[in-house]
Amino acid sequence: MDDFIAARAQMALSLGFHIIFSCVGMVMPFLMAFAHWKYLKTNNEVYKGLTKAWSKGVAILFATGAVSGTMLSFELGLLWPGFMKHAGPIFGMPFSLEGTAFFIEAIAIGFFLYGWERFNKWFHWFCGFLVGVSGLASGILVVAANSWMNSPTGFDYINGQYLNIDPIKAMFNDAWFPQALHMTVAAFCATGFAVAGVHAFMIMRKRNIEFHTKAFRIAVGFALIGAFGAPLSGDVAAKSVAERQPIKLAAMEAHFETEKGASFIIGGIPDEEKEEVKYAVKIPKVLSFLVSNDFNAEVKGLKDFPRDEWPPIAVVHYAFQIMIFFGVVMIGIGVIYLYSFFFRKEWLSKNWLLKTFLIATPFGYIALEAGWTVTEVGRQPWIIYGIMRTVDAVTPMPGIQYSFYFFTAIFISLSMILIFLLRRQIQMVPKLYDPTDPQFNDKNKKS
């Protein structure tokens, strides 16, 4: 493994690991705050126990996310000094603001965890809600920095110099809103399905059914908001990509020939040498409509761009197909659940429906990882689209492969610790938060 590939692999591993914690940090506090709100409105102790259980999960994932996020910030400077030298002054503002949001989140979660019976009940609730708001802000600000890499603006590039820098314009670049919207919606979908799957499993095991049923229904509500919102936000993002990065769009669809009335491709195996897609299902004119609301609009193909600017077509195309597939599956599950809720309530307690959500536990995060693969790999060979190539930004320091091995070991260790802690927390839920236990109230006060 050469140093360039090792540096890219290390960033891919770090981002793929950290994005899960980012999404949990953006969404899980809102589930916690909603359960807390239900407790304050109904005085139902089950919701209080649910709030406390979820808050401990939020704390565990927040701590792990802080570690992985800190590692990422160091990696940007250590692995890509050429990039940071020029880009740092331009898009440093969203990173600095993200640090502020992170500090607010840390303070708010501390207040929330230790504020039971100490604060005014609505101020206490606000602290939990603030954890979600600051976590959401952190995610959006990081996406703003990433979107700048896909749509660089806020400076003049003259004779290799970055002049007339405008950090505000750089932060609110053309790609910022579409990426931030789609990322936020995907985070709600992924986290909602993951939490719903865990509680569905506990219901199937007949563990504290009332507790886990309430948790399951709250999580499903958030999951469906994300699942049904994803096609809308995805449409906004796709139109933005078509306008700013037509070569990425062409790679997503393995679209080689420029044509009017372009077909939308489902599946298929791209052949870059023959410049064709084999075994694909083509839906005539749909791609043209999706990118411009015109069935006969022209869509540029890969052949219109220099070959050395093509991203890895197969990787981008397969990742896009995976994202679409799991997104459609989750929408289908959402339709079944809504039909059950409104017309066949007896289905809600059926094992087959619970098992469906259990199987779907990782679907949102698989789609999320695939979507980020499309975003990042689809931008290659550029680290700053159209300005700086990735190979020109990597560190000249040798031995990066050993750093990759070391960080891989760290992330594997963190994963094992995290699984152990979350598994232990889930197993403790029936013991700590079972309202049928006569000692339930005493345990709640102590916790």
CSV table of C-alpha atoms in Angstrom, one decimal:
chain,number,residue,atom,x,y,z
A,1,MET,CA,0.0,0.0,0.0
A,2,ASP,CA,1.6,3.3,-1.1
A,3,ASP,CA,1.3,6.4,1.1
A,4,PHE,CA,-1.3,8.1,-1.0
A,5,ILE,CA,-3.7,5.1,-0.9
A,6,ALA,CA,-3.0,4.7,2.8
A,7,ALA,CA,-3.8,8.4,3.5
A,8,ARG,CA,-7.1,8.1,1.6
A,9,ALA,CA,-7.9,4.7,3.3
A,10,GLN,CA,-7.3,6.2,6.7
A,11,MET,CA,-9.6,9.2,6.1
A,12,ALA,CA,-12.3,6.9,4.6
A,13,LEU,CA,-12.1,4.7,7.7
A,14,SER,CA,-12.2,7.6,10.1
A,15,LEU,CA,-15.1,9.3,8.3
A,16,GLY,CA,-17.1,6.1,8.0
A,17,PHE,CA,-16.7,5.4,11.7
A,18,HIS,CA,-17.4,9.0,12.8
A,19,ILE,CA,-20.4,9.6,10.7
A,20,ILE,CA,-22.4,7.1,12.7
A,21,PHE,CA,-21.7,9.0,15.9
A,22,SER,CA,-22.4,12.3,14.2
A,23,CYS,CA,-25.9,11.1,13.1
A,24,VAL,CA,-26.7,9.7,16.5
A,25,GLY,CA,-25.6,12.9,18.1
A,26,MET,CA,-27.9,14.8,15.7
A,27,VAL,CA,-31.0,12.8,16.3
A,28,MET,CA,-30.9,10.7,19.5
A,29,PRO,CA,-31.2,13.7,21.8
A,30,PHE,CA,-34.4,14.7,20.1
A,31,LEU,CA,-35.8,11.2,20.8
A,32,MET,CA,-34.7,11.7,24.4
A,33,ALA,CA,-36.3,15.2,24.6
A,34,PHE,CA,-39.5,13.9,23.1
A,35,ALA,CA,-39.8,11.1,25.7
A,36,HIS,CA,-39.0,13.6,28.4
A,37,TRP,CA,-41.7,15.9,27.1
A,38,LYS,CA,-44.2,13.0,27.2
A,39,TYR,CA,-43.3,12.4,30.8
A,40,LEU,CA,-43.8,16.0,31.8
A,41,LYS,CA,-47.2,16.1,30.0
A,42,THR,CA,-48.5,12.8,31.3
A,43,ASN,CA,-46.5,12.1,34.4
A,44,ASN,CA,-46.1,8.5,33.2
A,45,GLU,CA,-43.1,7.0,34.9
A,46,VAL,CA,-42.3,4.8,31.9
A,47,TYR,CA,-41.5,7.9,29.9
A,48,LYS,CA,-39.2,9.1,32.7
A,49,GLY,CA,-37.4,5.8,32.7
A,50,LEU,CA,-37.1,5.8,28.9
A,51,THR,CA,-35.7,9.3,29.0
A,52,LYS,CA,-33.0,8.3,31.5
A,53,ALA,CA,-32.2,5.1,29.5
A,54,TRP,CA,-31.8,7.0,26.3
A,55,SER,CA,-29.8,9.8,28.0
A,56,LYS,CA,-27.2,7.3,29.1
A,57,GLY,CA,-26.9,6.0,25.6
A,58,VAL,CA,-26.5,9.5,24.3
A,59,ALA,CA,-23.7,10.1,26.8
A,60,ILE,CA,-21.8,6.9,25.7
A,61,LEU,CA,-22.1,7.8,22.0
A,62,PHE,CA,-21.2,11.4,22.6
A,63,ALA,CA,-18.0,10.4,24.4
A,64,THR,CA,-17.0,8.0,21.6
A,65,GLY,CA,-17.9,10.6,18.9
A,66,ALA,CA,-15.7,13.2,20.6
A,67,VAL,CA,-12.7,10.9,20.4
A,68,SER,CA,-13.3,10.0,16.7
A,69,GLY,CA,-14.0,13.6,15.8
A,70,THR,CA,-10.8,14.8,17.5
A,71,MET,CA,-8.8,12.2,15.6
A,72,LEU,CA,-10.3,13.4,12.3
A,73,SER,CA,-9.3,17.0,13.0
A,74,PHE,CA,-5.7,15.9,13.5
A,75,GLU,CA,-5.8,13.8,10.4
A,76,LEU,CA,-6.8,16.7,8.2
A,77,GLY,CA,-3.6,18.5,9.2
A,78,LEU,CA,-1.3,15.5,9.3
A,79,LEU,CA,-2.4,13.7,6.2
A,80,TRP,CA,-3.4,16.7,3.9
A,81,PRO,CA,-1.1,19.6,4.7
A,82,GLY,CA,-1.3,20.9,1.2
A,83,PHE,CA,-5.1,21.1,1.4
A,84,MET,CA,-5.1,22.8,4.9
A,85,LYS,CA,-2.5,25.3,3.9
A,86,HIS,CA,-4.7,26.9,1.3
A,87,ALA,CA,-8.2,25.8,2.4
A,88,GLY,CA,-7.9,26.4,6.1
A,89,PRO,CA,-8.3,30.2,6.0
A,90,ILE,CA,-11.3,29.9,3.6
A,91,PHE,CA,-13.5,27.3,5.3
A,92,GLY,CA,-12.1,27.5,8.8
A,93,MET,CA,-15.2,29.4,10.0
A,94,PRO,CA,-17.7,26.5,10.0
A,95,PHE,CA,-15.1,24.3,11.9
A,96,SER,CA,-14.6,27.0,14.5
A,97,LEU,CA,-18.4,27.4,14.9
A,98,GLU,CA,-18.7,23.6,15.1
A,99,GLY,CA,-16.3,23.7,18.0
A,100,THR,CA,-18.6,26.2,19.8
A,101,ALA,CA,-21.6,24.0,19.1
A,102,PHE,CA,-19.7,21.0,20.5
A,103,PHE,CA,-18.9,22.9,23.7
A,104,ILE,CA,-22.5,23.9,24.2
A,105,GLU,CA,-23.6,20.3,23.6
A,106,ALA,CA,-21.1,19.1,26.2
A,107,ILE,CA,-22.3,21.6,28.8
A,108,ALA,CA,-26.0,20.9,28.0
A,109,ILE,CA,-25.6,17.1,28.3
A,110,GLY,CA,-23.8,17.5,31.6
A,111,PHE,CA,-26.7,19.7,32.9
A,112,PHE,CA,-29.3,17.2,31.7
A,113,LEU,CA,-27.6,14.1,33.1
A,114,TYR,CA,-27.2,15.6,36.6
A,115,GLY,CA,-30.2,17.9,36.6
A,116,TRP,CA,-32.9,15.5,37.7
A,117,GLU,CA,-34.7,16.9,40.8
A,118,ARG,CA,-32.2,19.8,40.8
A,119,PHE,CA,-33.5,22.1,38.1
A,120,ASN,CA,-36.8,23.5,37.2
A,121,LYS,CA,-38.5,20.7,35.2
A,122,TRP,CA,-38.9,22.7,32.0
A,123,PHE,CA,-35.4,24.2,32.2
A,124,HIS,CA,-34.1,20.6,32.6
A,125,TRP,CA,-36.1,19.6,29.5
A,126,PHE,CA,-34.7,22.5,27.6
A,127,CYS,CA,-31.1,21.3,28.4
A,128,GLY,CA,-31.9,18.0,26.8
A,129,PHE,CA,-33.5,19.7,23.8
A,130,LEU,CA,-30.4,21.9,23.6
A,131,VAL,CA,-28.2,18.8,23.3
A,132,GLY,CA,-30.1,17.9,20.1
A,133,VAL,CA,-30.1,21.5,18.7
A,134,SER,CA,-26.3,21.9,19.2
A,135,GLY,CA,-25.6,18.4,17.9
A,136,LEU,CA,-27.7,19.1,14.8
A,137,ALA,CA,-25.8,22.4,14.4
A,138,SER,CA,-22.4,20.6,14.7
A,139,GLY,CA,-23.4,18.2,11.9
A,140,ILE,CA,-24.7,21.0,9.6
A,141,LEU,CA,-21.5,23.0,10.1
A,142,VAL,CA,-19.3,20.1,9.3
A,143,VAL,CA,-21.3,19.4,6.2
A,144,ALA,CA,-20.9,23.1,5.2
A,145,ALA,CA,-17.1,22.6,5.2
A,146,ASN,CA,-17.5,19.4,3.1
A,147,SER,CA,-19.9,21.0,0.7
A,148,TRP,CA,-17.3,23.8,0.1
A,149,MET,CA,-15.0,21.1,-1.2
A,150,ASN,CA,-17.7,20.1,-3.7
A,151,SER,CA,-18.6,23.7,-4.6
A,152,PRO,CA,-15.6,25.9,-3.8
A,153,THR,CA,-16.4,29.6,-3.5
A,154,GLY,CA,-15.6,32.6,-1.4
A,155,PHE,CA,-12.2,33.3,-3.0
A,156,ASP,CA,-10.5,34.2,-6.3
A,157,TYR,CA,-8.0,31.6,-7.6
A,158,ILE,CA,-5.4,33.6,-9.6
A,159,ASN,CA,-2.0,32.2,-10.7
A,160,GLY,CA,-2.1,29.5,-8.0
A,161,GLN,CA,-3.0,32.0,-5.3
A,162,TYR,CA,-6.1,32.1,-3.1
A,163,LEU,CA,-7.1,35.8,-3.0
A,164,ASN,CA,-10.0,38.0,-1.8
A,165,ILE,CA,-11.2,35.4,0.7
A,166,ASP,CA,-14.8,35.7,2.0
A,167,PRO,CA,-15.4,33.0,4.7
A,168,ILE,CA,-19.1,33.7,5.0
A,169,LYS,CA,-19.6,33.1,1.2
A,170,ALA,CA,-17.5,30.0,1.5
A,171,MET,CA,-19.5,28.6,4.3
A,172,PHE,CA,-22.9,29.3,2.6
A,173,ASN,CA,-21.8,27.9,-0.7
A,174,ASP,CA,-24.2,26.6,-3.4
A,175,ALA,CA,-23.9,23.0,-2.2
A,176,TRP,CA,-24.4,23.7,1.5
A,177,PHE,CA,-28.2,23.6,1.7
A,178,PRO,CA,-28.8,20.5,-0.4
A,179,GLN,CA,-26.1,18.5,1.3
A,180,ALA,CA,-27.1,19.7,4.8
A,181,LEU,CA,-30.8,18.9,4.2
A,182,HIS,CA,-30.2,15.5,2.8
A,183,MET,CA,-27.7,14.6,5.5
A,184,THR,CA,-30.1,15.7,8.3
A,185,VAL,CA,-33.0,13.8,6.8
A,186,ALA,CA,-30.8,10.7,6.4
A,187,ALA,CA,-29.6,11.0,10.0
A,188,PHE,CA,-33.2,10.9,11.3
A,189,CYS,CA,-34.0,7.9,9.1
A,190,ALA,CA,-30.9,5.9,10.0
A,191,THR,CA,-31.0,6.6,13.8
A,192,GLY,CA,-34.8,6.1,14.0
A,193,PHE,CA,-34.6,2.7,12.3
A,194,ALA,CA,-31.6,1.6,14.4
A,195,VAL,CA,-33.3,2.5,17.7
A,196,ALA,CA,-36.6,1.0,16.6
A,197,GLY,CA,-34.9,-2.2,15.7
A,198,VAL,CA,-33.3,-2.5,19.1
A,199,HIS,CA,-36.6,-2.0,20.9
A,200,ALA,CA,-38.4,-4.4,18.5
A,201,PHE,CA,-35.9,-7.1,19.5
A,202,MET,CA,-36.6,-6.5,23.2
A,203,ILE,CA,-40.4,-6.7,22.6
A,204,MET,CA,-39.9,-10.0,20.8
A,205,ARG,CA,-38.0,-11.3,23.8
A,206,LYS,CA,-40.9,-10.2,26.1
A,207,ARG,CA,-38.7,-7.9,28.1
A,208,ASN,CA,-40.6,-5.0,29.7
A,209,ILE,CA,-43.1,-4.8,26.9
A,210,GLU,CA,-44.8,-1.5,27.8
A,211,PHE,CA,-41.4,0.3,28.1
A,212,HIS,CA,-40.0,-1.0,24.8
A,213,THR,CA,-43.3,-0.5,23.0
A,214,LYS,CA,-43.4,3.2,23.8
A,215,ALA,CA,-39.7,3.5,22.9
A,216,PHE,CA,-40.4,1.6,19.6
A,217,ARG,CA,-43.2,3.9,18.6
A,218,ILE,CA,-41.3,7.1,19.3
A,219,ALA,CA,-38.3,5.8,17.3
A,220,VAL,CA,-40.5,4.7,14.4
A,221,GLY,CA,-42.1,8.1,14.2
A,222,PHE,CA,-38.7,9.7,13.7
A,223,ALA,CA,-37.6,7.0,11.3
A,224,LEU,CA,-40.7,7.6,9.1
A,225,ILE,CA,-40.0,11.4,9.0
A,226,GLY,CA,-36.6,10.6,7.7
A,227,ALA,CA,-37.6,7.8,5.3
A,228,PHE,CA,-40.4,9.8,3.6
A,229,GLY,CA,-38.3,13.0,3.6
A,230,ALA,CA,-35.3,11.3,1.9
A,231,PRO,CA,-36.7,11.2,-1.6
A,232,LEU,CA,-37.6,14.9,-1.4
A,233,SER,CA,-34.2,16.0,0.0
A,234,GLY,CA,-32.5,13.6,-2.4
A,235,ASP,CA,-34.2,15.2,-5.3
A,236,VAL,CA,-32.9,18.6,-4.2
A,237,ALA,CA,-29.4,17.2,-3.8
A,238,ALA,CA,-29.5,15.4,-7.2
A,239,LYS,CA,-30.5,18.6,-9.0
A,240,SER,CA,-27.7,20.5,-7.2
A,241,VAL,CA,-25.1,17.8,-8.3
A,242,ALA,CA,-26.4,17.9,-11.9
A,243,GLU,CA,-25.8,21.7,-12.0
A,244,ARG,CA,-22.5,21.9,-10.2
A,245,GLN,CA,-20.8,18.4,-10.7
A,246,PRO,CA,-22.3,16.9,-13.9
A,247,ILE,CA,-19.5,14.4,-14.0
A,248,LYS,CA,-20.4,13.0,-10.6
A,249,LEU,CA,-24.0,12.6,-11.7
A,250,ALA,CA,-22.8,10.8,-14.8
A,251,ALA,CA,-20.8,8.4,-12.6
A,252,MET,CA,-23.7,7.8,-10.3
A,253,GLU,CA,-25.8,6.6,-13.2
A,254,ALA,CA,-22.8,5.2,-15.2
A,255,HIS,CA,-24.1,7.5,-18.0
A,256,PHE,CA,-21.5,7.5,-20.7
A,257,GLU,CA,-23.2,9.1,-23.7
A,258,THR,CA,-24.6,12.7,-23.7
A,259,GLU,CA,-28.2,12.5,-24.7
A,260,LYS,CA,-31.6,14.1,-24.5
A,261,GLY,CA,-34.4,12.1,-22.7
A,262,ALA,CA,-31.7,10.2,-20.7
A,263,SER,CA,-32.8,7.0,-19.0
A,264,PHE,CA,-32.6,6.3,-15.3
A,265,ILE,CA,-30.5,3.2,-14.7
A,266,ILE,CA,-31.4,0.6,-12.1
A,267,GLY,CA,-28.6,-1.9,-11.3
A,268,GLY,CA,-26.2,-2.8,-14.0
A,269,ILE,CA,-22.4,-3.5,-14.2
A,270,PRO,CA,-20.4,-0.6,-15.6
A,271,ASP,CA,-17.6,-1.4,-18.1
A,272,GLU,CA,-15.3,1.6,-18.3
A,273,GLU,CA,-13.2,0.1,-21.1
A,274,LYS,CA,-16.2,-0.5,-23.4
A,275,GLU,CA,-18.0,2.6,-22.0
A,276,GLU,CA,-21.2,0.8,-21.4
A,277,VAL,CA,-23.4,-0.6,-18.7
A,278,LYS,CA,-24.4,-4.3,-18.8
A,279,TYR,CA,-27.5,-6.0,-17.4
A,280,ALA,CA,-29.1,-2.7,-16.3
A,281,VAL,CA,-32.8,-1.8,-16.2
A,282,LYS,CA,-33.4,1.5,-18.0
A,283,ILE,CA,-36.4,3.7,-17.4
A,284,PRO,CA,-36.6,6.0,-20.4
A,285,LYS,CA,-36.4,9.8,-19.9
A,286,VAL,CA,-36.6,9.6,-16.1
A,287,LEU,CA,-33.0,10.8,-15.5
A,288,SER,CA,-33.6,13.9,-17.6
A,289,PHE,CA,-36.8,14.7,-15.6
A,290,LEU,CA,-35.1,14.1,-12.3
A,291,VAL,CA,-32.3,16.6,-13.0
A,292,SER,CA,-34.3,19.3,-14.7
A,293,ASN,CA,-38.1,18.5,-14.5
A,294,ASP,CA,-38.0,18.1,-18.3
A,295,PHE,CA,-38.3,14.6,-19.9
A,296,ASN,CA,-36.4,15.7,-23.0
A,297,ALA,CA,-33.6,17.7,-21.3
A,298,GLU,CA,-30.0,16.9,-22.2
A,299,VAL,CA,-27.8,15.1,-19.7
A,300,LYS,CA,-24.1,15.1,-20.2
A,301,GLY,CA,-22.3,11.8,-20.3
A,302,LEU,CA,-18.9,10.8,-19.1
A,303,LYS,CA,-17.4,11.0,-22.6
A,304,ASP,CA,-17.8,14.8,-22.5
A,305,PHE,CA,-15.2,15.0,-19.8
A,306,PRO,CA,-11.4,14.3,-19.8
A,307,ARG,CA,-10.7,10.7,-18.9
A,308,ASP,CA,-8.3,11.7,-16.2
A,309,GLU,CA,-11.1,13.6,-14.4
A,310,TRP,CA,-13.4,10.6,-14.2
A,311,PRO,CA,-14.0,9.3,-10.7
A,312,PRO,CA,-14.0,5.5,-10.1
A,313,ILE,CA,-17.2,4.8,-12.0
A,314,ALA,CA,-18.0,1.4,-10.5
A,315,VAL,CA,-17.6,2.4,-6.9
A,316,VAL,CA,-19.8,5.5,-7.3
A,317,HIS,CA,-22.4,3.7,-9.3
A,318,TYR,CA,-22.7,0.7,-6.9
A,319,ALA,CA,-22.8,3.0,-3.9
A,320,PHE,CA,-25.5,5.1,-5.4
A,321,GLN,CA,-27.5,1.9,-6.2
A,322,ILE,CA,-27.1,0.7,-2.6
A,323,MET,CA,-28.3,4.0,-1.2
A,324,ILE,CA,-31.4,3.9,-3.5
A,325,PHE,CA,-32.2,0.3,-2.7
A,326,PHE,CA,-32.1,0.6,1.0
A,327,GLY,CA,-33.9,3.9,0.9
A,328,VAL,CA,-36.8,2.4,-1.1
A,329,VAL,CA,-36.9,-0.6,1.3
A,330,MET,CA,-37.3,1.7,4.3
A,331,ILE,CA,-40.0,3.6,2.6
A,332,GLY,CA,-41.8,0.3,1.9
A,333,ILE,CA,-41.5,-0.6,5.6
A,334,GLY,CA,-42.8,2.8,6.6
A,335,VAL,CA,-45.9,2.3,4.3
A,336,ILE,CA,-46.6,-1.0,5.9
A,337,TYR,CA,-46.3,0.4,9.4
A,338,LEU,CA,-48.6,3.3,8.6
A,339,TYR,CA,-51.2,1.0,7.0
A,340,SER,CA,-51.0,-1.2,10.2
A,341,PHE,CA,-51.3,1.9,12.5
A,342,PHE,CA,-54.4,3.3,10.7
A,343,PHE,CA,-56.2,0.2,9.4
A,344,ARG,CA,-54.8,-3.0,11.0
A,345,LYS,CA,-53.8,-2.2,14.6
A,346,GLU,CA,-53.6,-5.9,15.4
A,347,TRP,CA,-50.6,-6.1,13.1
A,348,LEU,CA,-48.6,-3.7,15.4
A,349,SER,CA,-48.0,-6.4,17.9
A,350,LYS,CA,-47.3,-9.2,15.4
A,351,ASN,CA,-43.8,-10.7,15.4
A,352,TRP,CA,-43.4,-10.4,11.7
A,353,LEU,CA,-43.7,-6.6,11.8
A,354,LEU,CA,-41.3,-6.4,14.7
A,355,LYS,CA,-38.9,-8.8,12.9
A,356,THR,CA,-39.1,-6.6,9.9
A,357,PHE,CA,-37.9,-3.6,11.9
A,358,LEU,CA,-35.2,-5.8,13.6
A,359,ILE,CA,-33.9,-6.8,10.2
A,360,ALA,CA,-34.0,-3.1,9.1
A,361,THR,CA,-31.8,-2.0,12.0
A,362,PRO,CA,-28.7,-1.3,9.9
A,363,PHE,CA,-30.4,-0.3,6.7
A,364,GLY,CA,-30.3,3.4,7.4
A,365,TYR,CA,-26.6,3.4,8.2
A,366,ILE,CA,-25.8,1.3,5.2
A,367,ALA,CA,-27.6,3.8,3.0
A,368,LEU,CA,-25.9,6.7,4.8
A,369,GLU,CA,-22.4,5.2,4.3
A,370,ALA,CA,-23.2,4.5,0.6
A,371,GLY,CA,-24.4,8.1,0.2
A,372,TRP,CA,-21.2,9.5,1.7
A,373,THR,CA,-19.2,7.2,-0.6
A,374,VAL,CA,-21.0,8.8,-3.6
A,375,THR,CA,-20.3,12.3,-2.3
A,376,GLU,CA,-16.6,11.7,-1.5
A,377,VAL,CA,-15.5,9.2,-4.2
A,378,GLY,CA,-17.6,11.0,-6.8
A,379,ARG,CA,-15.6,14.2,-6.3
A,380,GLN,CA,-12.3,12.4,-7.1
A,381,PRO,CA,-9.7,13.1,-8.4
A,382,TRP,CA,-10.3,16.5,-6.8
A,383,ILE,CA,-10.0,17.4,-3.1
A,384,ILE,CA,-11.2,20.9,-3.9
A,385,TYR,CA,-13.4,20.4,-6.9
A,386,GLY,CA,-11.8,21.8,-10.1
A,387,ILE,CA,-9.1,23.6,-8.1
A,388,MET,CA,-6.8,21.1,-6.3
A,389,ARG,CA,-6.3,17.4,-7.0
A,390,THR,CA,-6.2,15.0,-4.0
A,391,VAL,CA,-2.7,13.7,-4.9
A,392,ASP,CA,-1.3,17.2,-4.7
A,393,ALA,CA,-2.6,17.7,-1.1
A,394,VAL,CA,-1.2,14.6,0.6
A,395,THR,CA,1.6,14.8,3.0
A,396,PRO,CA,5.1,14.0,1.8
A,397,MET,CA,5.9,12.2,5.0
A,398,PRO,CA,6.7,8.5,4.4
A,399,GLY,CA,5.2,5.5,6.3
A,400,ILE,CA,1.6,6.5,6.2
A,401,GLN,CA,0.5,2.9,5.9
A,402,TYR,CA,1.7,2.3,9.5
A,403,SER,CA,-0.5,5.2,10.7
A,404,PHE,CA,-3.4,3.6,8.8
A,405,TYR,CA,-2.8,0.2,10.6
A,406,PHE,CA,-2.5,2.0,14.0
A,407,PHE,CA,-5.7,4.0,13.5
A,408,THR,CA,-7.5,0.9,12.3
A,409,ALA,CA,-6.6,-0.9,15.5
A,410,ILE,CA,-7.9,2.1,17.5
A,411,PHE,CA,-11.2,2.2,15.7
A,412,ILE,CA,-11.7,-1.6,16.1
A,413,SER,CA,-10.9,-1.2,19.8
A,414,LEU,CA,-13.4,1.7,20.2
A,415,SER,CA,-16.0,-0.3,18.3
A,416,MET,CA,-15.6,-3.3,20.7
A,417,ILE,CA,-15.8,-1.1,23.8
A,418,LEU,CA,-18.8,0.7,22.4
A,419,ILE,CA,-20.7,-2.5,21.6
A,420,PHE,CA,-19.9,-3.8,25.1
A,421,LEU,CA,-21.1,-0.6,26.8
A,422,LEU,CA,-24.3,-0.3,24.8
A,423,ARG,CA,-25.1,-4.0,25.2
A,424,ARG,CA,-24.7,-3.7,28.9
A,425,GLN,CA,-26.9,-0.6,29.0
A,426,ILE,CA,-29.6,-2.3,27.0
A,427,GLN,CA,-29.5,-5.4,29.3
A,428,MET,CA,-29.8,-3.1,32.4
A,429,VAL,CA,-32.9,-1.3,31.1
A,430,PRO,CA,-35.5,-3.9,32.4
A,431,LYS,CA,-33.8,-3.9,35.8
A,432,LEU,CA,-33.6,-0.1,36.2
A,433,TYR,CA,-36.7,1.1,34.4
A,434,ASP,CA,-39.4,-1.5,34.9
A,435,PRO,CA,-42.5,0.2,36.4
A,436,THR,CA,-43.9,-3.2,37.6
A,437,ASP,CA,-40.9,-3.4,40.0
A,438,PRO,CA,-42.0,-2.1,43.4
A,439,GLN,CA,-38.5,-0.6,43.8
A,440,PHE,CA,-38.8,1.3,40.5
A,441,ASN,CA,-39.3,4.8,42.0
A,442,ASP,CA,-36.4,4.3,44.5
A,443,LYS,CA,-34.1,3.2,41.7
A,444,ASN,CA,-35.1,6.2,39.5
A,445,LYS,CA,-34.3,8.6,42.4
A,446,LYS,CA,-30.9,7.0,42.9
A,447,SER,CA,-30.1,7.0,39.2
